PDB file of N, CA and C in Angstrom:
ATOM      1  N   UNK A   1     105.062 107.015  94.001  1.00 38.00           N
ATOM      2  CA  UNK A   1     104.004 106.369  94.760  1.00 38.00           C
ATOM      3  C   UNK A   1     102.740 107.213  94.645  1.00 38.00           C
ATOM      4  N   UNK A   2     101.653 106.659  94.165  1.00 48.00           N
ATOM      5  CA  UNK A   2     100.415 107.429  94.031  1.00 48.00           C
ATOM      6  C   UNK A   2      99.818 107.746  95.399  1.00 48.00           C
ATOM      7  N   UNK A   3      99.051 108.820  95.447  1.00 52.00           N
ATOM      8  CA  UNK A   3      98.398 109.208  96.694  1.00 52.00           C
ATOM      9  C   UNK A   3      97.370 108.178  97.136  1.00 52.00           C
ATOM     10  N   UNK A   4      97.117 108.177  98.418  1.00 56.00           N
ATOM     11  CA  UNK A   4      96.153 107.257  99.005  1.00 56.00           C
ATOM     12  C   UNK A   4      94.760 107.868  98.899  1.00 56.00           C
ATOM     13  N   UNK A   5      93.795 107.110  98.450  1.00 58.00           N
ATOM     14  CA  UNK A   5      92.421 107.592  98.383  1.00 58.00           C
ATOM     15  C   UNK A   5      91.805 107.559  99.768  1.00 58.00           C
ATOM     16  N   UNK A   6      91.094 108.611 100.091  1.00 60.00           N
ATOM     17  CA  UNK A   6      90.374 108.651 101.357  1.00 60.00           C
ATOM     18  C   UNK A   6      88.932 108.272 101.095  1.00 60.00           C
ATOM     19  N   UNK A   7      88.482 107.282 101.770  1.00 61.00           N
ATOM     20  CA  UNK A   7      87.110 106.833 101.627  1.00 61.00           C
ATOM     21  C   UNK A   7      86.422 106.817 102.975  1.00 61.00           C
ATOM     22  N   UNK A   8      85.236 106.252 103.039  1.00 62.00           N
ATOM     23  CA  UNK A   8      84.481 106.238 104.295  1.00 62.00           C
ATOM     24  C   UNK A   8      85.178 105.444 105.394  1.00 62.00           C
ATOM     25  N   UNK A   9      86.120 104.583 105.023  1.00 71.00           N
ATOM     26  CA  UNK A   9      86.820 103.795 106.034  1.00 71.00           C
ATOM     27  C   UNK A   9      87.912 104.597 106.730  1.00 71.00           C
ATOM     28  N   UNK A  10      88.309 105.746 106.164  1.00 80.00           N
ATOM     29  CA  UNK A  10      89.370 106.563 106.734  1.00 80.00           C
ATOM     30  C   UNK A  10      88.798 107.656 107.624  1.00 80.00           C
ATOM     31  N   UNK A  11      89.435 107.869 108.752  1.00 91.00           N
ATOM     32  CA  UNK A  11      89.050 108.953 109.652  1.00 91.00           C
ATOM     33  C   UNK A  11      90.052 110.088 109.483  1.00 91.00           C
ATOM     34  N   UNK A  12      89.592 111.239 108.989  1.00 92.00           N
ATOM     35  CA  UNK A  12      90.412 112.420 108.742  1.00 92.00           C
ATOM     36  C   UNK A  12      90.098 113.464 109.806  1.00 92.00           C
ATOM     37  N   UNK A  13      91.148 113.956 110.483  1.00 95.00           N
ATOM     38  CA  UNK A  13      90.975 114.922 111.564  1.00 95.00           C
ATOM     39  C   UNK A  13      92.027 116.017 111.429  1.00 95.00           C
ATOM     40  N   UNK A  14      91.620 117.248 111.660  1.00 96.00           N
ATOM     41  CA  UNK A  14      92.564 118.354 111.787  1.00 96.00           C
ATOM     42  C   UNK A  14      92.497 118.814 113.231  1.00 96.00           C
ATOM     43  N   UNK A  15      93.681 118.946 113.844  1.00 96.00           N
ATOM     44  CA  UNK A  15      93.719 119.346 115.246  1.00 96.00           C
ATOM     45  C   UNK A  15      94.789 120.401 115.469  1.00 96.00           C
ATOM     46  N   UNK A  16      94.594 121.161 116.506  1.00 97.00           N
ATOM     47  CA  UNK A  16      95.593 122.161 116.913  1.00 97.00           C
ATOM     48  C   UNK A  16      96.559 121.494 117.887  1.00 97.00           C
ATOM     49  N   UNK A  17      97.848 121.603 117.579  1.00 97.00           N
ATOM     50  CA  UNK A  17      98.865 121.075 118.479  1.00 97.00           C
ATOM     51  C   UNK A  17      99.297 122.186 119.423  1.00 97.00           C
ATOM     52  N   UNK A  18      99.305 121.881 120.702  1.00 94.00           N
ATOM     53  CA  UNK A  18      99.689 122.864 121.705  1.00 94.00           C
ATOM     54  C   UNK A  18     101.181 122.818 121.994  1.00 94.00           C
ATOM     55  N   UNK A  19     101.610 123.541 123.004  1.00 93.00           N
ATOM     56  CA  UNK A  19     103.027 123.610 123.334  1.00 93.00           C
ATOM     57  C   UNK A  19     103.580 122.323 123.947  1.00 93.00           C
ATOM     58  N   UNK A  20     102.706 121.397 124.244  1.00 95.00           N
ATOM     59  CA  UNK A  20     103.123 120.120 124.838  1.00 95.00           C
ATOM     60  C   UNK A  20     103.124 119.002 123.793  1.00 95.00           C
ATOM     61  N   UNK A  21     103.677 119.292 122.619  1.00 96.00           N
ATOM     62  CA  UNK A  21     103.717 118.309 121.530  1.00 96.00           C
ATOM     63  C   UNK A  21     104.458 117.071 122.017  1.00 96.00           C
ATOM     64  N   UNK A  22     103.865 115.915 121.800  1.00 96.00           N
ATOM     65  CA  UNK A  22     104.451 114.662 122.272  1.00 96.00           C
ATOM     66  C   UNK A  22     105.688 114.286 121.452  1.00 96.00           C
ATOM     67  N   UNK A  23     106.539 113.458 122.038  1.00 96.00           N
ATOM     68  CA  UNK A  23     107.728 112.966 121.330  1.00 96.00           C
ATOM     69  C   UNK A  23     107.348 112.224 120.042  1.00 96.00           C
ATOM     70  N   UNK A  24     106.309 111.351 120.060  1.00 97.00           N
ATOM     71  CA  UNK A  24     105.912 110.700 118.803  1.00 97.00           C
ATOM     72  C   UNK A  24     105.452 111.704 117.739  1.00 97.00           C
ATOM     73  N   UNK A  25     104.753 112.764 118.148  1.00 97.00           N
ATOM     74  CA  UNK A  25     104.334 113.773 117.172  1.00 97.00           C
ATOM     75  C   UNK A  25     105.532 114.560 116.648  1.00 97.00           C
ATOM     76  N   UNK A  26     106.506 114.863 117.508  1.00 97.00           N
ATOM     77  CA  UNK A  26     107.720 115.531 117.033  1.00 97.00           C
ATOM     78  C   UNK A  26     108.448 114.661 116.018  1.00 97.00           C
ATOM     79  N   UNK A  27     108.493 113.362 116.273  1.00 97.00           N
ATOM     80  CA  UNK A  27     109.114 112.445 115.308  1.00 97.00           C
ATOM     81  C   UNK A  27     108.334 112.436 113.991  1.00 97.00           C
ATOM     82  N   UNK A  28     107.014 112.431 114.081  1.00 98.00           N
ATOM     83  CA  UNK A  28     106.179 112.423 112.870  1.00 98.00           C
ATOM     84  C   UNK A  28     106.338 113.734 112.099  1.00 98.00           C
ATOM     85  N   UNK A  29     106.415 114.859 112.800  1.00 98.00           N
ATOM     86  CA  UNK A  29     106.632 116.142 112.136  1.00 98.00           C
ATOM     87  C   UNK A  29     107.999 116.168 111.455  1.00 98.00           C
ATOM     88  N   UNK A  30     108.997 115.624 112.125  1.00 98.00           N
ATOM     89  CA  UNK A  30     110.340 115.531 111.543  1.00 98.00           C
ATOM     90  C   UNK A  30     110.311 114.689 110.276  1.00 98.00           C
ATOM     91  N   UNK A  31     109.653 113.532 110.345  1.00 97.00           N
ATOM     92  CA  UNK A  31     109.519 112.662 109.167  1.00 97.00           C
ATOM     93  C   UNK A  31     108.797 113.384 108.033  1.00 97.00           C
ATOM     94  N   UNK A  32     107.773 114.138 108.380  1.00 97.00           N
ATOM     95  CA  UNK A  32     106.989 114.874 107.383  1.00 97.00           C
ATOM     96  C   UNK A  32     107.861 115.908 106.663  1.00 97.00           C
ATOM     97  N   UNK A  33     108.667 116.646 107.416  1.00 97.00           N
ATOM     98  CA  UNK A  33     109.540 117.634 106.797  1.00 97.00           C
ATOM     99  C   UNK A  33     110.596 116.958 105.921  1.00 97.00           C
ATOM    100  N   UNK A  34     111.177 115.873 106.410  1.00 97.00           N
ATOM    101  CA  UNK A  34     112.173 115.150 105.611  1.00 97.00           C
ATOM    102  C   UNK A  34     111.553 114.604 104.326  1.00 97.00           C
ATOM    103  N   UNK A  35     110.316 114.106 104.405  1.00 96.00           N
ATOM    104  CA  UNK A  35     109.609 113.620 103.217  1.00 96.00           C
ATOM    105  C   UNK A  35     109.387 114.759 102.225  1.00 96.00           C
ATOM    106  N   UNK A  36     108.984 115.925 102.722  1.00 95.00           N
ATOM    107  CA  UNK A  36     108.740 117.072 101.840  1.00 95.00           C
ATOM    108  C   UNK A  36     110.022 117.477 101.113  1.00 95.00           C
ATOM    109  N   UNK A  37     111.112 117.545 101.843  1.00 95.00           N
ATOM    110  CA  UNK A  37     112.387 117.926 101.233  1.00 95.00           C
ATOM    111  C   UNK A  37     112.832 116.860 100.233  1.00 95.00           C
ATOM    112  N   UNK A  38     112.678 115.588 100.596  1.00 94.00           N
ATOM    113  CA  UNK A  38     113.097 114.489  99.715  1.00 94.00           C
ATOM    114  C   UNK A  38     112.289 114.436  98.424  1.00 94.00           C
ATOM    115  N   UNK A  39     111.062 114.957  98.456  1.00 94.00           N
ATOM    116  CA  UNK A  39     110.217 114.938  97.262  1.00 94.00           C
ATOM    117  C   UNK A  39     110.171 116.303  96.581  1.00 94.00           C
ATOM    118  N   UNK A  40     111.211 117.105  96.855  1.00 91.00           N
ATOM    119  CA  UNK A  40     111.443 118.383  96.167  1.00 91.00           C
ATOM    120  C   UNK A  40     110.404 119.462  96.441  1.00 91.00           C
ATOM    121  N   UNK A  41     109.755 119.405  97.585  1.00 89.00           N
ATOM    122  CA  UNK A  41     108.847 120.491  97.950  1.00 89.00           C
ATOM    123  C   UNK A  41     109.680 121.744  98.210  1.00 89.00           C
ATOM    124  N   UNK A  42     109.197 122.871  97.774  1.00 87.00           N
ATOM    125  CA  UNK A  42     109.901 124.132  97.961  1.00 87.00           C
ATOM    126  C   UNK A  42     109.508 124.707  99.321  1.00 87.00           C
ATOM    127  N   UNK A  43     110.205 124.252 100.363  1.00 90.00           N
ATOM    128  CA  UNK A  43     109.864 124.660 101.726  1.00 90.00           C
ATOM    129  C   UNK A  43     111.014 125.346 102.447  1.00 90.00           C
ATOM    130  N   UNK A  44     112.051 125.717 101.698  1.00 90.00           N
ATOM    131  CA  UNK A  44     113.115 126.524 102.273  1.00 90.00           C
ATOM    132  C   UNK A  44     114.235 125.763 102.950  1.00 90.00           C
ATOM    133  N   UNK A  45     114.360 124.476 102.686  1.00 91.00           N
ATOM    134  CA  UNK A  45     115.427 123.681 103.291  1.00 91.00           C
ATOM    135  C   UNK A  45     116.263 123.041 102.189  1.00 91.00           C
ATOM    136  N   UNK A  46     117.561 122.855 102.447  1.00 90.00           N
ATOM    137  CA  UNK A  46     118.420 122.218 101.443  1.00 90.00           C
ATOM    138  C   UNK A  46     118.132 120.731 101.332  1.00 90.00           C
ATOM    139  N   UNK A  47     118.460 120.173 100.183  1.00 90.00           N
ATOM    140  CA  UNK A  47     118.222 118.742  99.940  1.00 90.00           C
ATOM    141  C   UNK A  47     118.956 117.869 100.943  1.00 90.00           C
ATOM    142  N   UNK A  48     120.052 118.353 101.492  1.00 92.00           N
ATOM    143  CA  UNK A  48     120.855 117.571 102.438  1.00 92.00           C
ATOM    144  C   UNK A  48     120.398 117.764 103.886  1.00 92.00           C
ATOM    145  N   UNK A  49     119.164 118.129 104.089  1.00 94.00           N
ATOM    146  CA  UNK A  49     118.632 118.354 105.436  1.00 94.00           C
ATOM    147  C   UNK A  49     118.781 117.095 106.276  1.00 94.00           C
ATOM    148  N   UNK A  50     119.400 117.238 107.442  1.00 96.00           N
ATOM    149  CA  UNK A  50     119.584 116.083 108.326  1.00 96.00           C
ATOM    150  C   UNK A  50     118.388 115.936 109.258  1.00 96.00           C
ATOM    151  N   UNK A  51     118.256 114.774 109.830  1.00 97.00           N
ATOM    152  CA  UNK A  51     117.181 114.513 110.787  1.00 97.00           C
ATOM    153  C   UNK A  51     117.308 115.455 111.986  1.00 97.00           C
ATOM    154  N   UNK A  52     118.531 115.665 112.471  1.00 97.00           N
ATOM    155  CA  UNK A  52     118.737 116.562 113.610  1.00 97.00           C
ATOM    156  C   UNK A  52     118.322 117.992 113.276  1.00 97.00           C
ATOM    157  N   UNK A  53     118.643 118.457 112.072  1.00 96.00           N
ATOM    158  CA  UNK A  53     118.247 119.807 111.657  1.00 96.00           C
ATOM    159  C   UNK A  53     116.728 119.918 111.548  1.00 96.00           C
ATOM    160  N   UNK A  54     116.098 118.905 110.985  1.00 97.00           N
ATOM    161  CA  UNK A  54     114.633 118.907 110.854  1.00 97.00           C
ATOM    162  C   UNK A  54     113.975 118.893 112.233  1.00 97.00           C
ATOM    163  N   UNK A  55     114.500 118.071 113.124  1.00 97.00           N
ATOM    164  CA  UNK A  55     113.964 118.001 114.493  1.00 97.00           C
ATOM    165  C   UNK A  55     114.133 119.360 115.187  1.00 97.00           C
ATOM    166  N   UNK A  56     115.304 119.973 115.019  1.00 97.00           N
ATOM    167  CA  UNK A  56     115.554 121.281 115.617  1.00 97.00           C
ATOM    168  C   UNK A  56     114.585 122.341 115.114  1.00 97.00           C
ATOM    169  N   UNK A  57     114.232 122.256 113.828  1.00 97.00           N
ATOM    170  CA  UNK A  57     113.242 123.182 113.285  1.00 97.00           C
ATOM    171  C   UNK A  57     111.931 123.071 114.058  1.00 97.00           C
ATOM    172  N   UNK A  58     111.477 121.832 114.285  1.00 97.00           N
ATOM    173  CA  UNK A  58     110.200 121.643 114.983  1.00 97.00           C
ATOM    174  C   UNK A  58     110.280 122.067 116.443  1.00 97.00           C
ATOM    175  N   UNK A  59     111.444 121.913 117.065  1.00 97.00           N
ATOM    176  CA  UNK A  59     111.612 122.397 118.442  1.00 97.00           C
ATOM    177  C   UNK A  59     111.415 123.919 118.462  1.00 97.00           C
ATOM    178  N   UNK A  60     111.976 124.616 117.485  1.00 96.00           N
ATOM    179  CA  UNK A  60     111.798 126.070 117.406  1.00 96.00           C
ATOM    180  C   UNK A  60     110.339 126.440 117.133  1.00 96.00           C
ATOM    181  N   UNK A  61     109.656 125.652 116.318  1.00 97.00           N
ATOM    182  CA  UNK A  61     108.226 125.901 116.064  1.00 97.00           C
ATOM    183  C   UNK A  61     107.438 125.748 117.358  1.00 97.00           C
ATOM    184  N   UNK A  62     107.713 124.706 118.110  1.00 97.00           N
ATOM    185  CA  UNK A  62     107.013 124.489 119.382  1.00 97.00           C
ATOM    186  C   UNK A  62     107.299 125.638 120.353  1.00 97.00           C
ATOM    187  N   UNK A  63     108.519 126.145 120.349  1.00 96.00           N
ATOM    188  CA  UNK A  63     108.836 127.304 121.191  1.00 96.00           C
ATOM    189  C   UNK A  63     108.005 128.514 120.778  1.00 96.00           C
ATOM    190  N   UNK A  64     107.786 128.688 119.483  1.00 96.00           N
ATOM    191  CA  UNK A  64     106.944 129.792 119.001  1.00 96.00           C
ATOM    192  C   UNK A  64     105.488 129.581 119.411  1.00 96.00           C
ATOM    193  N   UNK A  65     105.038 128.332 119.426  1.00 96.00           N
ATOM    194  CA  UNK A  65     103.684 128.026 119.914  1.00 96.00           C
ATOM    195  C   UNK A  65     103.582 128.407 121.385  1.00 96.00           C
ATOM    196  N   UNK A  66     104.581 128.020 122.167  1.00 96.00           N
ATOM    197  CA  UNK A  66     104.598 128.346 123.604  1.00 96.00           C
ATOM    198  C   UNK A  66     104.563 129.849 123.831  1.00 96.00           C
ATOM    199  N   UNK A  67     105.209 130.602 122.955  1.00 94.00           N
ATOM    200  CA  UNK A  67     105.267 132.061 123.086  1.00 94.00           C
ATOM    201  C   UNK A  67     104.058 132.751 122.458  1.00 94.00           C
ATOM    202  N   UNK A  68     103.071 131.974 122.008  1.00 91.00           N
ATOM    203  CA  UNK A  68     101.864 132.516 121.371  1.00 91.00           C
ATOM    204  C   UNK A  68     102.172 133.348 120.136  1.00 91.00           C
ATOM    205  N   UNK A  69     103.217 132.949 119.386  1.00 92.00           N
ATOM    206  CA  UNK A  69     103.537 133.633 118.134  1.00 92.00           C
ATOM    207  C   UNK A  69     102.931 132.923 116.933  1.00 92.00           C
ATOM    208  N   UNK A  70     102.529 131.668 117.118  1.00 94.00           N
ATOM    209  CA  UNK A  70     101.895 130.954 116.011  1.00 94.00           C
ATOM    210  C   UNK A  70     101.027 129.815 116.508  1.00 94.00           C
ATOM    211  N   UNK A  71     100.168 129.353 115.603  1.00 96.00           N
ATOM    212  CA  UNK A  71      99.313 128.187 115.817  1.00 96.00           C
ATOM    213  C   UNK A  71      99.837 127.094 114.906  1.00 96.00           C
ATOM    214  N   UNK A  72      99.927 125.891 115.433  1.00 97.00           N
ATOM    215  CA  UNK A  72     100.379 124.732 114.668  1.00 97.00           C
ATOM    216  C   UNK A  72      99.207 123.769 114.531  1.00 97.00           C
ATOM    217  N   UNK A  73      98.813 123.498 113.287  1.00 98.00           N
ATOM    218  CA  UNK A  73      97.724 122.561 113.011  1.00 98.00           C
ATOM    219  C   UNK A  73      98.305 121.292 112.403  1.00 98.00           C
ATOM    220  N   UNK A  74      97.676 120.166 112.718  1.00 98.00           N
ATOM    221  CA  UNK A  74      98.104 118.879 112.170  1.00 98.00           C
ATOM    222  C   UNK A  74      96.910 118.180 111.549  1.00 98.00           C
ATOM    223  N   UNK A  75      97.149 117.511 110.437  1.00 97.00           N
ATOM    224  CA  UNK A  75      96.132 116.681 109.789  1.00 97.00           C
ATOM    225  C   UNK A  75      96.512 115.231 110.036  1.00 97.00           C
ATOM    226  N   UNK A  76      95.536 114.441 110.421  1.00 96.00           N
ATOM    227  CA  UNK A  76      95.752 113.012 110.668  1.00 96.00           C
ATOM    228  C   UNK A  76      94.747 112.195 109.877  1.00 96.00           C
ATOM    229  N   UNK A  77      95.209 111.070 109.403  1.00 95.00           N
ATOM    230  CA  UNK A  77      94.335 110.069 108.797  1.00 95.00           C
ATOM    231  C   UNK A  77      94.526 108.805 109.604  1.00 95.00           C
ATOM    232  N   UNK A  78      93.445 108.338 110.177  1.00 93.00           N
ATOM    233  CA  UNK A  78      93.483 107.147 111.032  1.00 93.00           C
ATOM    234  C   UNK A  78      94.573 107.249 112.093  1.00 93.00           C
ATOM    235  N   UNK A  79      94.734 108.440 112.655  1.00 94.00           N
ATOM    236  CA  UNK A  79      95.696 108.676 113.723  1.00 94.00           C
ATOM    237  C   UNK A  79      97.097 109.023 113.270  1.00 94.00           C
ATOM    238  N   UNK A  80      97.405 108.795 112.004  1.00 95.00           N
ATOM    239  CA  UNK A  80      98.753 109.062 111.477  1.00 95.00           C
ATOM    240  C   UNK A  80      98.856 110.532 111.051  1.00 95.00           C
ATOM    241  N   UNK A  81      99.873 111.229 111.537  1.00 97.00           N
ATOM    242  CA  UNK A  81     100.090 112.618 111.174  1.00 97.00           C
ATOM    243  C   UNK A  81     100.582 112.676 109.733  1.00 97.00           C
ATOM    244  N   UNK A  82      99.788 113.293 108.857  1.00 97.00           N
ATOM    245  CA  UNK A  82     100.097 113.308 107.421  1.00 97.00           C
ATOM    246  C   UNK A  82     100.202 114.716 106.838  1.00 97.00           C
ATOM    247  N   UNK A  83      99.966 115.726 107.650  1.00 97.00           N
ATOM    248  CA  UNK A  83     100.055 117.088 107.153  1.00 97.00           C
ATOM    249  C   UNK A  83     100.125 118.082 108.287  1.00 97.00           C
ATOM    250  N   UNK A  84     100.607 119.256 107.965  1.00 97.00           N
ATOM    251  CA  UNK A  84     100.692 120.314 108.966  1.00 97.00           C
ATOM    252  C   UNK A  84     100.729 121.678 108.284  1.00 97.00           C
ATOM    253  N   UNK A  85     100.356 122.684 109.041  1.00 97.00           N
ATOM    254  CA  UNK A  85     100.468 124.067 108.592  1.00 97.00           C
ATOM    255  C   UNK A  85     100.614 124.939 109.833  1.00 97.00           C
ATOM    256  N   UNK A  86     101.280 126.061 109.633  1.00 96.00           N
ATOM    257  CA  UNK A  86     101.462 127.019 110.715  1.00 96.00           C
ATOM    258  C   UNK A  86     100.738 128.313 110.369  1.00 96.00           C
ATOM    259  N   UNK A  87     100.149 128.933 111.370  1.00 95.00           N
ATOM    260  CA  UNK A  87      99.538 130.250 111.224  1.00 95.00           C
ATOM    261  C   UNK A  87     100.302 131.194 112.140  1.00 95.00           C
ATOM    262  N   UNK A  88     101.101 132.076 111.552  1.00 93.00           N
ATOM    263  CA  UNK A  88     101.903 133.020 112.329  1.00 93.00           C
ATOM    264  C   UNK A  88     101.149 134.318 112.512  1.00 93.00           C
ATOM    265  N   UNK A  89     101.097 134.766 113.753  1.00 88.00           N
ATOM    266  CA  UNK A  89     100.376 135.994 114.055  1.00 88.00           C
ATOM    267  C   UNK A  89     101.151 137.208 113.561  1.00 88.00           C
ATOM    268  N   UNK A  90     100.423 138.181 113.026  1.00 82.00           N
ATOM    269  CA  UNK A  90     101.038 139.430 112.581  1.00 82.00           C
ATOM    270  C   UNK A  90     101.663 140.127 113.786  1.00 82.00           C
ATOM    271  N   UNK A  91     102.806 140.735 113.581  1.00 78.00           N
ATOM    272  CA  UNK A  91     103.537 141.368 114.676  1.00 78.00           C
ATOM    273  C   UNK A  91     103.281 142.872 114.797  1.00 78.00           C
ATOM    274  N   UNK A  92     102.437 143.408 113.919  1.00 76.00           N
ATOM    275  CA  UNK A  92     102.169 144.839 113.935  1.00 76.00           C
ATOM    276  C   UNK A  92     100.811 145.106 114.566  1.00 76.00           C
ATOM    277  N   UNK A  93     100.695 146.219 115.304  1.00 78.00           N
ATOM    278  CA  UNK A  93      99.430 146.523 115.998  1.00 78.00           C
ATOM    279  C   UNK A  93      98.209 146.566 115.076  1.00 78.00           C
ATOM    280  N   UNK A  94      98.393 146.995 113.830  1.00 79.00           N
ATOM    281  CA  UNK A  94      97.238 147.080 112.934  1.00 79.00           C
ATOM    282  C   UNK A  94      96.942 145.754 112.237  1.00 79.00           C
ATOM    283  N   UNK A  95      97.646 144.682 112.610  1.00 76.00           N
ATOM    284  CA  UNK A  95      97.438 143.391 111.960  1.00 76.00           C
ATOM    285  C   UNK A  95      97.046 142.284 112.904  1.00 76.00           C
ATOM    286  N   UNK A  96      96.567 142.624 114.066  1.00 75.00           N
ATOM    287  CA  UNK A  96      96.261 141.591 115.074  1.00 75.00           C
ATOM    288  C   UNK A  96      95.119 140.666 114.662  1.00 75.00           C
ATOM    289  N   UNK A  97      94.396 141.028 113.644  1.00 81.00           N
ATOM    290  CA  UNK A  97      93.298 140.196 113.154  1.00 81.00           C
ATOM    291  C   UNK A  97      93.752 139.302 112.004  1.00 81.00           C
ATOM    292  N   UNK A  98      95.062 139.334 111.684  1.00 84.00           N
ATOM    293  CA  UNK A  98      95.577 138.574 110.543  1.00 84.00           C
ATOM    294  C   UNK A  98      96.596 137.536 111.002  1.00 84.00           C
ATOM    295  N   UNK A  99      96.784 136.538 110.141  1.00 87.00           N
ATOM    296  CA  UNK A  99      97.832 135.540 110.354  1.00 87.00           C
ATOM    297  C   UNK A  99      98.434 135.187 108.997  1.00 87.00           C
ATOM    298  N   UNK A 100      99.667 134.765 109.031  1.00 89.00           N
ATOM    299  CA  UNK A 100     100.361 134.346 107.817  1.00 89.00           C
ATOM    300  C   UNK A 100     100.445 132.827 107.783  1.00 89.00           C
ATOM    301  N   UNK A 101     100.070 132.240 106.660  1.00 91.00           N
ATOM    302  CA  UNK A 101     100.146 130.790 106.486  1.00 91.00           C
ATOM    303  C   UNK A 101     101.581 130.437 106.123  1.00 91.00           C
ATOM    304  N   UNK A 102     102.140 129.448 106.825  1.00 92.00           N
ATOM    305  CA  UNK A 102     103.529 129.052 106.579  1.00 92.00           C
ATOM    306  C   UNK A 102     103.677 127.542 106.660  1.00 92.00           C
ATOM    307  N   UNK A 103     104.629 127.023 105.906  1.00 94.00           N
ATOM    308  CA  UNK A 103     105.040 125.623 105.935  1.00 94.00           C
ATOM    309  C   UNK A 103     103.865 124.647 105.868  1.00 94.00           C
ATOM    310  N   UNK A 104     103.073 124.791 104.835  1.00 95.00           N
ATOM    311  CA  UNK A 104     102.020 123.819 104.583  1.00 95.00           C
ATOM    312  C   UNK A 104     102.698 122.568 104.012  1.00 95.00           C
ATOM    313  N   UNK A 105     102.661 121.480 104.770  1.00 96.00           N
ATOM    314  CA  UNK A 105     103.318 120.236 104.376  1.00 96.00           C
ATOM    315  C   UNK A 105     102.287 119.106 104.344  1.00 96.00           C
ATOM    316  N   UNK A 106     102.318 118.314 103.273  1.00 95.00           N
ATOM    317  CA  UNK A 106     101.465 117.144 103.151  1.00 95.00           C
ATOM    318  C   UNK A 106     102.364 115.969 102.757  1.00 95.00           C
ATOM    319  N   UNK A 107     102.270 114.892 103.479  1.00 96.00           N
ATOM    320  CA  UNK A 107     103.108 113.725 103.175  1.00 96.00           C
ATOM    321  C   UNK A 107     102.871 113.281 101.735  1.00 96.00           C
ATOM    322  N   UNK A 108     103.942 112.884 101.080  1.00 94.00           N
ATOM    323  CA  UNK A 108     103.851 112.510  99.651  1.00 94.00           C
ATOM    324  C   UNK A 108     102.876 111.355  99.412  1.00 94.00           C
ATOM    325  N   UNK A 109     102.663 110.511 100.385  1.00 92.00           N
ATOM    326  CA  UNK A 109     101.719 109.396 100.208  1.00 92.00           C
ATOM    327  C   UNK A 109     100.270 109.857 100.199  1.00 92.00           C
ATOM    328  N   UNK A 110     100.036 111.100 100.587  1.00 92.00           N
ATOM    329  CA  UNK A 110      98.664 111.624 100.659  1.00 92.00           C
ATOM    330  C   UNK A 110      98.383 112.682  99.604  1.00 92.00           C
ATOM    331  N   UNK A 111      99.350 112.996  98.775  1.00 82.00           N
ATOM    332  CA  UNK A 111      99.144 114.036  97.754  1.00 82.00           C
ATOM    333  C   UNK A 111      98.380 113.480  96.575  1.00 82.00           C
TER     334      UNK A 111
END
C-alpha cells in the first residue's frame, strides 16, 4: 500500500501524550505497534507479537511517563494517531540535558 500524500487538506499535529493516555489512544498505539511489526520494522518485537503483549508494552510506557522517565510524542493526521516516538531521559547525573530517542513508529499507510 503506497503512503498517503499530505496536502493542504490534511491537518498534521505532533503532541505530547501525558500519563492520562485515553483508552482510544492506547488502542491506536497498540495498532501502530502491531502494524510496525507486521511490516517488518526492526523495533525489537517478534513477528508473533500478540495484541495483549503490544497493549502491555504501551501500559509500561505510560507508567514510565507517569514516573517522569520519558516523554511520549504522538503524530496525528486529521485526528488519527499515525506515529509516535519516545524520548527517554538519561539516568546519569552528567546527562540530565540529554534524552535517548526510542521506538520511532510510523504507520505503514503514512510512510
